[in-house]
Tab-separated table of N, CA and C in Angstrom:
chain	number	residue	atom	x	y	z
B	1	MET	N	137.571	-4.471	29.197
B	1	MET	CA	136.151	-4.403	29.377
B	1	MET	C	135.749	-5.149	30.658
B	2	ALA	N	136.194	-6.377	30.810
B	2	ALA	CA	135.834	-7.171	31.990
B	2	ALA	C	136.439	-6.589	33.259
B	3	LYS	N	137.658	-6.056	33.161
B	3	LYS	CA	138.302	-5.485	34.347
B	3	LYS	C	137.499	-4.319	34.895
B	4	LYS	N	136.892	-3.528	34.009
B	4	LYS	CA	136.100	-2.382	34.437
B	4	LYS	C	134.871	-2.837	35.226
B	5	LEU	N	134.296	-3.971	34.856
B	5	LEU	CA	133.078	-4.460	35.494
B	5	LEU	C	133.345	-5.403	36.663
B	6	THR	N	134.603	-5.765	36.881
B	6	THR	CA	134.945	-6.740	37.912
B	6	THR	C	136.008	-6.171	38.842
B	7	PRO	N	135.590	-5.406	39.846
B	7	PRO	CA	136.561	-4.764	40.734
B	7	PRO	C	137.462	-5.747	41.480
B	8	GLU	N	136.978	-6.979	41.731
B	8	GLU	CA	137.788	-7.953	42.474
B	8	GLU	C	138.827	-8.634	41.607
B	9	GLY	N	138.814	-8.374	40.320
B	9	GLY	CA	139.838	-8.921	39.440
B	9	GLY	C	139.288	-9.910	38.428
B	10	VAL	N	140.080	-10.160	37.415
B	10	VAL	CA	139.707	-11.055	36.323
B	10	VAL	C	140.743	-12.162	36.233
B	11	ALA	N	140.300	-13.398	36.047
B	11	ALA	CA	141.213	-14.526	35.869
B	11	ALA	C	141.194	-14.940	34.405
B	12	VAL	N	142.371	-15.167	33.848
B	12	VAL	CA	142.484	-15.655	32.482
B	12	VAL	C	142.987	-17.088	32.564
B	13	LEU	N	142.155	-18.029	32.135
B	13	LEU	CA	142.483	-19.444	32.231
B	13	LEU	C	142.435	-20.077	30.845
B	14	PRO	N	143.492	-20.761	30.448
B	14	PRO	CA	143.484	-21.410	29.129
B	14	PRO	C	142.668	-22.702	29.165
B	15	THR	N	141.417	-22.608	28.799
B	15	THR	CA	140.533	-23.767	28.791
B	15	THR	C	139.770	-23.813	27.479
B	16	SER	N	139.005	-24.850	27.293
B	16	SER	CA	138.133	-24.957	26.120
B	16	SER	C	136.754	-24.469	26.540
B	17	PRO	N	136.355	-23.262	26.118
B	17	PRO	CA	135.090	-22.698	26.578
B	17	PRO	C	133.881	-23.434	26.013
B	18	GLY	N	132.795	-23.356	26.741
B	18	GLY	CA	131.555	-23.939	26.255
B	18	GLY	C	131.578	-25.450	26.262
B	19	THR	N	130.882	-26.016	25.325
B	19	THR	CA	130.740	-27.465	25.302
B	19	THR	C	131.612	-28.147	24.273
B	20	GLY	N	132.340	-27.389	23.498
B	20	GLY	CA	133.097	-28.027	22.425
B	20	GLY	C	134.510	-27.524	22.298
B	21	PRO	N	135.286	-28.219	21.507
B	21	PRO	CA	136.676	-27.807	21.273
B	21	PRO	C	136.737	-26.630	20.300
B	22	MET	N	136.963	-25.459	20.825
B	22	MET	CA	136.979	-24.256	19.997
B	22	MET	C	138.143	-24.235	19.012
B	23	HIS	N	139.168	-25.058	19.253
B	23	HIS	CA	140.291	-25.076	18.312
B	23	HIS	C	139.833	-25.521	16.928
B	24	THR	N	138.778	-26.336	16.871
B	24	THR	CA	138.237	-26.771	15.579
B	24	THR	C	137.663	-25.580	14.819
B	25	VAL	N	136.932	-24.729	15.520
B	25	VAL	CA	136.370	-23.527	14.899
B	25	VAL	C	137.494	-22.581	14.497
B	26	PHE	N	138.484	-22.436	15.370
B	26	PHE	CA	139.623	-21.566	15.064
B	26	PHE	C	140.310	-22.011	13.775
B	27	HIS	N	140.581	-23.284	13.667
B	27	HIS	CA	141.279	-23.779	12.473
B	27	HIS	C	140.397	-23.695	11.225
B	28	ALA	N	139.110	-23.918	11.366
B	28	ALA	CA	138.202	-23.869	10.214
B	28	ALA	C	138.015	-22.449	9.699
B	29	LEU	N	137.899	-21.491	10.609
B	29	LEU	CA	137.627	-20.110	10.219
B	29	LEU	C	138.870	-19.236	10.184
B	30	GLY	N	139.900	-19.642	10.904
B	30	GLY	CA	141.123	-18.847	10.950
B	30	GLY	C	140.949	-17.507	11.641
B	31	VAL	N	140.086	-17.475	12.642
B	31	VAL	CA	139.849	-16.234	13.384
B	31	VAL	C	140.120	-16.465	14.869
B	32	PRO	N	140.547	-15.427	15.584
B	32	PRO	CA	140.776	-15.582	17.024
B	32	PRO	C	139.449	-15.815	17.755
B	33	ILE	N	139.514	-16.551	18.833
B	33	ILE	CA	138.319	-16.876	19.611
B	33	ILE	C	138.615	-16.622	21.086
B	34	ALA	N	137.662	-16.012	21.759
B	34	ALA	CA	137.758	-15.823	23.205
B	34	ALA	C	136.446	-16.288	23.810
B	35	GLY	N	136.527	-16.986	24.900
B	35	GLY	CA	135.327	-17.420	25.599
B	35	GLY	C	135.365	-16.905	27.023
B	36	PHE	N	134.219	-16.576	27.549
B	36	PHE	CA	134.181	-16.128	28.936
B	36	PHE	C	132.891	-16.600	29.567
B	37	GLY	N	132.970	-16.846	30.850
B	37	GLY	CA	131.799	-17.320	31.572
B	37	GLY	C	131.526	-16.453	32.777
B	38	LEU	N	130.460	-16.776	33.457
B	38	LEU	CA	130.154	-15.995	34.640
B	38	LEU	C	130.309	-16.865	35.873
B	39	GLY	N	130.479	-16.221	36.980
B	39	GLY	CA	130.635	-16.941	38.232
B	39	GLY	C	131.876	-16.479	38.960
B	40	ASN	N	132.157	-17.147	40.044
B	40	ASN	CA	133.334	-16.831	40.847
B	40	ASN	C	133.839	-18.132	41.466
B	41	ALA	N	134.829	-18.030	42.296
B	41	ALA	CA	135.447	-19.231	42.871
B	41	ALA	C	134.460	-20.066	43.684
B	42	ASN	N	133.403	-19.446	44.173
B	42	ASN	CA	132.410	-20.169	44.974
B	42	ASN	C	131.233	-20.687	44.154
B	43	SER	N	131.279	-20.538	42.833
B	43	SER	CA	130.167	-20.976	41.980
B	43	SER	C	130.095	-22.492	41.839
B	44	ARG	N	131.179	-23.181	42.160
B	44	ARG	CA	131.246	-24.646	42.131
B	44	ARG	C	130.835	-25.197	40.767
B	45	ASP	N	131.513	-24.707	39.727
B	45	ASP	CA	131.213	-25.090	38.343
B	45	ASP	C	131.072	-26.597	38.177
B	46	HIS	N	129.987	-27.001	37.574
B	46	HIS	CA	129.678	-28.388	37.208
B	46	HIS	C	129.539	-29.338	38.401
B	47	ALA	N	129.467	-28.800	39.602
B	47	ALA	CA	129.228	-29.633	40.783
B	47	ALA	C	127.717	-29.748	41.005
B	48	GLY	N	127.332	-30.611	41.893
B	48	GLY	CA	125.917	-30.789	42.194
B	48	GLY	C	125.263	-29.541	42.750
B	49	ASP	N	126.062	-28.691	43.377
B	49	ASP	CA	125.532	-27.449	43.938
B	49	ASP	C	126.049	-26.221	43.184
B	50	GLU	N	126.258	-26.381	41.869
B	50	GLU	CA	126.694	-25.257	41.032
B	50	GLU	C	125.712	-24.102	41.206
B	51	ASN	N	126.235	-22.888	41.254
B	51	ASN	CA	125.375	-21.734	41.483
B	51	ASN	C	125.977	-20.483	40.863
B	52	VAL	N	125.152	-19.496	40.659
B	52	VAL	CA	125.583	-18.188	40.168
B	52	VAL	C	124.841	-17.146	40.984
B	53	SER	N	125.564	-16.182	41.506
B	53	SER	CA	124.895	-15.133	42.269
B	53	SER	C	124.178	-14.184	41.307
B	54	ILE	N	123.146	-13.543	41.813
B	54	ILE	CA	122.404	-12.573	41.002
B	54	ILE	C	123.339	-11.455	40.547
B	55	ALA	N	124.226	-11.003	41.430
B	55	ALA	CA	125.168	-9.931	41.072
B	55	ALA	C	126.089	-10.372	39.940
B	56	ASP	N	126.590	-11.610	39.997
B	56	ASP	CA	127.444	-12.122	38.915
B	56	ASP	C	126.666	-12.208	37.604
B	57	TYR	N	125.410	-12.623	37.684
B	57	TYR	CA	124.577	-12.726	36.486
B	57	TYR	C	124.435	-11.360	35.816
B	58	TYR	N	124.087	-10.345	36.596
B	58	TYR	CA	123.899	-9.011	36.014
B	58	TYR	C	125.213	-8.422	35.508
B	59	SER	N	126.317	-8.696	36.181
B	59	SER	CA	127.625	-8.237	35.687
B	59	SER	C	127.939	-8.883	34.342
B	60	HIS	N	127.602	-10.157	34.207
B	60	HIS	CA	127.846	-10.869	32.952
B	60	HIS	C	126.974	-10.307	31.826
B	61	VAL	N	125.718	-10.013	32.126
B	61	VAL	CA	124.826	-9.405	31.131
B	61	VAL	C	125.409	-8.077	30.668
B	62	GLU	N	125.889	-7.274	31.598
B	62	GLU	CA	126.483	-5.980	31.253
B	62	GLU	C	127.729	-6.162	30.386
B	63	LEU	N	128.537	-7.160	30.691
B	63	LEU	CA	129.734	-7.436	29.897
B	63	LEU	C	129.357	-7.826	28.466
B	64	VAL	N	128.364	-8.686	28.315
B	64	VAL	CA	127.928	-9.097	26.975
B	64	VAL	C	127.365	-7.895	26.214
B	65	GLU	N	126.604	-7.043	26.890
B	65	GLU	CA	126.084	-5.828	26.248
B	65	GLU	C	127.222	-4.951	25.737
B	66	GLU	N	128.247	-4.750	26.565
B	66	GLU	CA	129.384	-3.921	26.151
B	66	GLU	C	130.156	-4.563	25.010
B	67	LEU	N	130.305	-5.871	25.048
B	67	LEU	CA	131.006	-6.573	23.975
B	67	LEU	C	130.268	-6.399	22.648
B	68	ILE	N	128.958	-6.593	22.660
B	68	ILE	CA	128.163	-6.419	21.439
B	68	ILE	C	128.244	-4.976	20.957
B	69	ALA	N	128.114	-4.019	21.871
B	69	ALA	CA	128.167	-2.602	21.498
B	69	ALA	C	129.519	-2.227	20.903
B	70	SER	N	130.574	-2.913	21.307
B	70	SER	CA	131.905	-2.575	20.787
B	70	SER	C	132.049	-2.921	19.311
B	71	TYR	N	131.148	-3.726	18.778
B	71	TYR	CA	131.181	-4.095	17.360
B	71	TYR	C	130.238	-3.246	16.512
B	72	GLU	N	129.466	-2.370	17.138
B	72	GLU	CA	128.513	-1.538	16.388
B	72	GLU	C	129.194	-0.346	15.767
């Protein structure tokens, strides 16, 4: 799904998505978890000049829409 919307490629990084340790949710519920964010290498995540381009924002919205639709 993400590859279709991201012509420049997709990076898969083993991190703890969001603000919390997802392994706790995984162990409590026993279900697989995937997290994804928006941005690119120039977004400067969590830096003083963190930013998201408008194009990245709309691509992320489209990805979330497709993800939700895949469960309907």
